[in-house]
Short mmCIF file of C-alpha atoms in Angstrom, two decimals:
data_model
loop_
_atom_site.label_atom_id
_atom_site.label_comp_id
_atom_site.label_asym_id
_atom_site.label_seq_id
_atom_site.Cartn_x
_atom_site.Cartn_y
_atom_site.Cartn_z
CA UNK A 1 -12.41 -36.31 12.67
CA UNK A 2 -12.52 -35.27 8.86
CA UNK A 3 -10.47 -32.25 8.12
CA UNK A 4 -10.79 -30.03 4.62
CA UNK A 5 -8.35 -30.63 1.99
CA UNK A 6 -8.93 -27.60 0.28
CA UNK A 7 -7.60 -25.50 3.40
CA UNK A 8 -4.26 -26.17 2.09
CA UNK A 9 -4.82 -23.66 -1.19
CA UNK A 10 -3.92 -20.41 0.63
CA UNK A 11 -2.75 -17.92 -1.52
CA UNK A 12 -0.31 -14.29 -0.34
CA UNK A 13 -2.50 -11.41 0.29
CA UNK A 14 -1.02 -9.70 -2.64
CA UNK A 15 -1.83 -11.06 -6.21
CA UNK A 16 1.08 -9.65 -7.94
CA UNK A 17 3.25 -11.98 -5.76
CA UNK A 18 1.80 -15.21 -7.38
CA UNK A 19 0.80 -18.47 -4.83
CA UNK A 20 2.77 -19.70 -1.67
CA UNK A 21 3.59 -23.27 -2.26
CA UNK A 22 5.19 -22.95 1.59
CA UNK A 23 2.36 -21.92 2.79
CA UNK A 24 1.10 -23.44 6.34
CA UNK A 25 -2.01 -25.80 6.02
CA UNK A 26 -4.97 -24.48 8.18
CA UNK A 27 -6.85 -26.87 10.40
CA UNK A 28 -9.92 -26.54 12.14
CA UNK A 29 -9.12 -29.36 14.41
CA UNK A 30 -9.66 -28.37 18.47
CA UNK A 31 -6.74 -28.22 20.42
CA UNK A 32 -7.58 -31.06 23.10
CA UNK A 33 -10.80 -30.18 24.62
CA UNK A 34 -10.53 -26.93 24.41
CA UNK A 35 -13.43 -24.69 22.74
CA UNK A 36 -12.41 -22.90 19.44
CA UNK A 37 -10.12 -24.23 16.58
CA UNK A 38 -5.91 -24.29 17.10
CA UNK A 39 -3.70 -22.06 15.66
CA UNK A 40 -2.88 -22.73 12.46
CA UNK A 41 0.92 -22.06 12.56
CA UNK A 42 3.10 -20.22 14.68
CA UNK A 43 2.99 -17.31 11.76
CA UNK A 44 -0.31 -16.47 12.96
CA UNK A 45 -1.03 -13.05 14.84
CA UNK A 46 -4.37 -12.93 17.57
CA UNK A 47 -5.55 -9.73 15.60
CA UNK A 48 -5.92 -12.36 12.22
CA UNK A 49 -2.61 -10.82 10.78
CA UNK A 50 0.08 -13.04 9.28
CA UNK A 51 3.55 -11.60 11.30
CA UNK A 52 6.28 -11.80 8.96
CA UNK A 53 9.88 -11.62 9.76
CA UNK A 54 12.35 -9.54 7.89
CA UNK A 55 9.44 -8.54 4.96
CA UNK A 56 11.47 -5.67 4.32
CA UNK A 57 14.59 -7.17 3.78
CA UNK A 58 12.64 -9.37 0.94
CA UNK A 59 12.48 -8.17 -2.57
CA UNK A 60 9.32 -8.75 -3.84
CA UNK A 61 5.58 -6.96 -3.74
CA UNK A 62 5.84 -6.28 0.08
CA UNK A 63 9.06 -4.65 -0.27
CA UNK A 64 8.52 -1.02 0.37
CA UNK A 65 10.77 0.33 -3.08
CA UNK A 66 8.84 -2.83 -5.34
CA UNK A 67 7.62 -1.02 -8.16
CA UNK A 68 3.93 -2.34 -9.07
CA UNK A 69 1.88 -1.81 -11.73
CA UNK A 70 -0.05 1.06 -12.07
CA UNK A 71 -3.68 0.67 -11.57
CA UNK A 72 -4.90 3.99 -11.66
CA UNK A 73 -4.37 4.45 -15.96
CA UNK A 74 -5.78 1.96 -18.58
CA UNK A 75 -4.23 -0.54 -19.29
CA UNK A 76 -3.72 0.28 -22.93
CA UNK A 77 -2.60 3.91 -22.02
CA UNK A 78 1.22 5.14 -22.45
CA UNK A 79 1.48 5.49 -18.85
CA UNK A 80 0.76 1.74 -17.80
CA UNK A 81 3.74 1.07 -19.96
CA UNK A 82 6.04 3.76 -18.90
CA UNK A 83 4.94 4.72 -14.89
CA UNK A 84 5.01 2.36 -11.91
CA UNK A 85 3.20 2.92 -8.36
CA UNK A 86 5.36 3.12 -5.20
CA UNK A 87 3.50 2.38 -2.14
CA UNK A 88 3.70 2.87 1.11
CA UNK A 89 1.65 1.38 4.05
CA UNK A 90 -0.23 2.10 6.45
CA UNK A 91 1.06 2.90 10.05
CA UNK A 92 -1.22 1.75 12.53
CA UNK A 93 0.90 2.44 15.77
CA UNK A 94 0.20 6.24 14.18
CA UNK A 95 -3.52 6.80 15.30
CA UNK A 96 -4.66 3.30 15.54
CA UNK A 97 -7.44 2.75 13.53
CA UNK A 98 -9.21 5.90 14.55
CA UNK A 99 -7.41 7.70 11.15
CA UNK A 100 -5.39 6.51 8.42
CA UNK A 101 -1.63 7.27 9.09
CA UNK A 102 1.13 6.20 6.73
CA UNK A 103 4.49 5.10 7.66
CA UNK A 104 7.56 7.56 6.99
CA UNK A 105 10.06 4.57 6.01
CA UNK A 106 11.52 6.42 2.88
CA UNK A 107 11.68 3.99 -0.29
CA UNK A 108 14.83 4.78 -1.79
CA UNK A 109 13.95 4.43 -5.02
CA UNK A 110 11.91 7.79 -4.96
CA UNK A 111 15.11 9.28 -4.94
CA UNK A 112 16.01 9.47 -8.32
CA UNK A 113 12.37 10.21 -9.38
CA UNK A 114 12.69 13.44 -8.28
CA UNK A 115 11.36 13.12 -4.26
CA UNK A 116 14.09 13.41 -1.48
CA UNK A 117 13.97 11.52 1.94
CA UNK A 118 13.35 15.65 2.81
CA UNK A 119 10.27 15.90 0.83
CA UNK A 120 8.98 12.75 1.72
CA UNK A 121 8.66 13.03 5.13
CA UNK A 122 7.33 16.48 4.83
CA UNK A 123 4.65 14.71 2.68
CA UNK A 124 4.21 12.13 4.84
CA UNK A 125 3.72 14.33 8.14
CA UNK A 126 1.27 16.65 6.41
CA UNK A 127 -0.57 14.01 5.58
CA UNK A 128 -0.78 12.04 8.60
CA UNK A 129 -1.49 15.62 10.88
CA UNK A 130 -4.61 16.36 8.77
CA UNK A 131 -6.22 13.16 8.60
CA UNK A 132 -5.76 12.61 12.12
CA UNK A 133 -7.66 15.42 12.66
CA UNK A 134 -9.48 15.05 10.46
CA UNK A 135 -10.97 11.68 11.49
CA UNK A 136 -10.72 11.95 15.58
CA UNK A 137 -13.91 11.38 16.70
CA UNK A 138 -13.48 12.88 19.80
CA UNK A 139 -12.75 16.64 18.30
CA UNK A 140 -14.95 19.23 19.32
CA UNK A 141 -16.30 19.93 15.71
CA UNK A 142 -16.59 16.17 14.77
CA UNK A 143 -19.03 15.74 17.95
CA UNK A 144 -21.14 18.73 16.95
CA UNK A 145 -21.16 17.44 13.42
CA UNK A 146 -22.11 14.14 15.00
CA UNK A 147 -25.11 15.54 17.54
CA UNK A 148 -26.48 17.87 14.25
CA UNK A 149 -26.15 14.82 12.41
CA UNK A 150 -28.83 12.71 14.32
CA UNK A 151 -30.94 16.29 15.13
CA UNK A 152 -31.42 16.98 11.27
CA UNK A 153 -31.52 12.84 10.27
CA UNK A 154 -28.10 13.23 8.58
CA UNK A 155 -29.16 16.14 6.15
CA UNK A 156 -26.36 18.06 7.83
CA UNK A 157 -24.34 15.63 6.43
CA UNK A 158 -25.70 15.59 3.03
CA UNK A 159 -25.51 19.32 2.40
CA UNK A 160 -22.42 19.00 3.00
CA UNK A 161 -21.83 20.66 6.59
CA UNK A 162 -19.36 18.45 8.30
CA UNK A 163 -16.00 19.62 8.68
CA UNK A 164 -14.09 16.46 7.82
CA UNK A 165 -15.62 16.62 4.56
CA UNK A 166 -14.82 20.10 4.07
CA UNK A 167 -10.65 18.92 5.39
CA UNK A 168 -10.35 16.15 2.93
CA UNK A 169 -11.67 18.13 0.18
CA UNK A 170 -8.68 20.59 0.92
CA UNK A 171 -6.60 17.83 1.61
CA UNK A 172 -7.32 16.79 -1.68
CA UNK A 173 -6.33 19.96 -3.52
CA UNK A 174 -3.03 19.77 -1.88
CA UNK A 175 -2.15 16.68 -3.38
CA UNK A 176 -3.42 18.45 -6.64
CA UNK A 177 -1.54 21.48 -5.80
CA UNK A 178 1.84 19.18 -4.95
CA UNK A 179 1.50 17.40 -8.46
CA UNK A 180 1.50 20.88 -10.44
CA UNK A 181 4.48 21.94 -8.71
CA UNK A 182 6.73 18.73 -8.88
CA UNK A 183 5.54 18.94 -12.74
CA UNK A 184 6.88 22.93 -12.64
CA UNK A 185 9.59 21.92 -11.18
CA UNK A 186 10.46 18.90 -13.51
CA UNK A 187 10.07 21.07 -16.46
CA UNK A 188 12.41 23.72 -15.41
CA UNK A 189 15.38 20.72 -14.84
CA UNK A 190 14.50 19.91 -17.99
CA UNK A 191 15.51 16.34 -17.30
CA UNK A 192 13.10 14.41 -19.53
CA UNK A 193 11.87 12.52 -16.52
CA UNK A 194 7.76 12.06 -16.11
CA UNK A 195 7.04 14.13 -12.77
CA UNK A 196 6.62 12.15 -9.47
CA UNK A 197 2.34 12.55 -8.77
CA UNK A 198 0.85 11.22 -5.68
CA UNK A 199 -2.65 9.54 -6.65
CA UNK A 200 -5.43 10.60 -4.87
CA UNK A 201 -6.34 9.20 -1.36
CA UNK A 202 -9.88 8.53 -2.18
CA UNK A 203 -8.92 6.16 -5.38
CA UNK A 204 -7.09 3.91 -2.58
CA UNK A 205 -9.26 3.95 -0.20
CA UNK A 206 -7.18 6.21 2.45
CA UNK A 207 -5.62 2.02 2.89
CA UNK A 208 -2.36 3.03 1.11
CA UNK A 209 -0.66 6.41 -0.53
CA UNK A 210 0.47 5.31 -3.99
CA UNK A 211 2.90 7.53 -5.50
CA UNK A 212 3.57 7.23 -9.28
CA UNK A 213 6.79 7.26 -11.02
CA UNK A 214 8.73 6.40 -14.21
CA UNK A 215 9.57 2.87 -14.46
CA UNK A 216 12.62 2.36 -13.00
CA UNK A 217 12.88 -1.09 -15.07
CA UNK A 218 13.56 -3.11 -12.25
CA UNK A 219 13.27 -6.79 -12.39
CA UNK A 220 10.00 -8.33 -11.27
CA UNK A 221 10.30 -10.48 -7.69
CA UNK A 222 10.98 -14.04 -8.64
CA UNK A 223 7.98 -16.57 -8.29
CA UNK A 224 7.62 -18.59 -4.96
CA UNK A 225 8.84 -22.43 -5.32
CA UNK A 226 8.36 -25.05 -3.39
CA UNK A 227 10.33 -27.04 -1.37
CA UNK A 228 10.52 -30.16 -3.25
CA UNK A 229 11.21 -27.80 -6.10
CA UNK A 230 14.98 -26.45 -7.84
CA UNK A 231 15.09 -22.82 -8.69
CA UNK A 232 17.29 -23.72 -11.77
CA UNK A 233 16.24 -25.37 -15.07
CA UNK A 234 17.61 -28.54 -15.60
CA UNK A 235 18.17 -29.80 -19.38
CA UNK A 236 16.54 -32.45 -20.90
CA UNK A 237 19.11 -33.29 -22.97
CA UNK A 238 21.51 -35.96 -21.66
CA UNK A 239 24.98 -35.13 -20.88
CA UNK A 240 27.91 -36.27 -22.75
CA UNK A 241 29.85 -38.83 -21.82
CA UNK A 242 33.08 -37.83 -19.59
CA UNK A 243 36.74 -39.44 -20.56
CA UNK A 244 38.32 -41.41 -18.27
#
C-alpha cells in the first residue's frame, strides 16, 4: 500500500518555535483489518491534541514566562521593540468549553513588571467568574435571550438586547479600567518601567489573555535539531598537529 511522503513535514503548533525535525511521521496505514487509520504515535491524544510531557519545565514558546513578540503594535512602532506579550492559556478543566477560563499558574516573570502572584490571581478569578457567566447557556437570562432571539429573527440580538453582550462590554472596561490604574500606579513609583496592560479579550479571540510587558531581554528558545544533528559548531579549519 502507498503511503504519503509529505506526511513527514509536520511542523509545532506555534510558529515562533521554528520546525520539529523529531517530529513523529503520520501514517494513514489501517491497523490490521480494522476500520479507520492507526495512531500515529503514542504522543497522540483521542480529542486530536498532542499530550506533552513536562512542557512546562521546557524553555521555549510553550513555556508559560516565554516572552513573545508582541502582535498587538506595528511592527515598526517603539513598543514592538521595547514590550513583549506574556501569555497564559486556556483552562479547559475550568468550564469546559462552555466559556473561556484561563489557568491561574502565575508566570514568574510578571513579577518584576509590576503584577504580584496576589494580583494575578485576583485577575485571573475575575475573569474566569464573569465569562463563565457570561457564556453558560443554561442561565436563566441567556435562555430568554435565546427564545426572544428566534421570536424576533435575531433582531433582539442585533439591537443589542442580550445580556452577554451587555457583560463583556463591561468586562471590557475593566480591563480598560485595570490598565489606567497599573499606569497610575507606575507613575507614582516613579520607576521608569512601561506599565503592565492586559490586551483586550476580543483581539485574542477569548483563546488566550496576553498581558504586555517591558522586555525582559531574555534569550530566545534555542531552535529544534535533529537527531543526526550536533548542537555545537564544529570548525572547518583543521586542527594542529599534537606533539608526541
Amino acid at each position: 500500500m502507498a503511503t504519503n511522503d509529505g506526511a513527514g513535514d509536520s511542523f509545532a503548533r506555534d510558529l515562533e518555535r521554528g520546525r520539529d525535525e523529531n517530529a513523529p511521521r503520520m501514517s494513514n496505514v489501517s491497523a490490521g483489518d480494522g476500520i479507520g487509520s492507526a495512531l500515529s504515535s503514542t504522543n497522540s491524544s483521542i480529542m486530536g491534541d498532542d499530550i506533552q510531557g513536562d512542557l512546562g519545565e521546557e524553555w521555549g514558546p510553550q513555556h508559560p514566562c516565554y516572552p513573545h513578540l508582541n502582535p498587538h503594535v506595528p511592527v515598526d512602532s517603539v513598543e514592538y521593540a521595547t514590550t513583549r506579550i506574556i501569555r497564559v492559556r486556556r483552562d479547559w478543566l475550568l468550564h469546559g468549553d462552555l466559556a473561556p477560563a484561563f489557568s491561574n499558574l502565575y508566570p514568574e516573570i510578571l513579577d518584576p513588571a509590576g503584577i504580584s502572584e496576589q494580583e494575578f490571581r485576583k485577575v485571573i478569578g475575575k475573569l474566569n467568574t464573569e465569562l463563565g457567566e457570561t457564556f453558560n447557556p443554561y442561565a436563566g437570562r441567556n435562555v430568554v435571550d435565546s427564545i426572544m432571539g428566534a421570536v424576533t429573527g435575531w433582531l433582539w440580538d442585533d439591537f443589542g438586547m442580550t445580556a452577554s453582550k451587555k457583560k463583556l462590554a463591561a468586562l471590557e472596561q475593566w480591563i480598560e479600567q485595570w490598565n489606567t490604574e497599573m499606569q497610575k500606579s507606575m507613575a507614582a513609583e516613579d520607576s521608569g518601567l512601561v506599565a503592565p496592560k492586559i490586551i483586550s479579550l476580543r483581539q485574542t479571540g477569548y483563546m488566550t489573555l496576553d498581558i504586555q510587558i517591558p522586555d525582559p531581554e531574555i534569550a530566545p528558545a534555542p531552535s529544534t535539531v535533529g537527531a543526526n544533528e550536533s548542537r555545537t559548531a564544529l570548525t572547518m579549519e583543521p586542527l594542529p598537529a599534537m606533539a608526541v
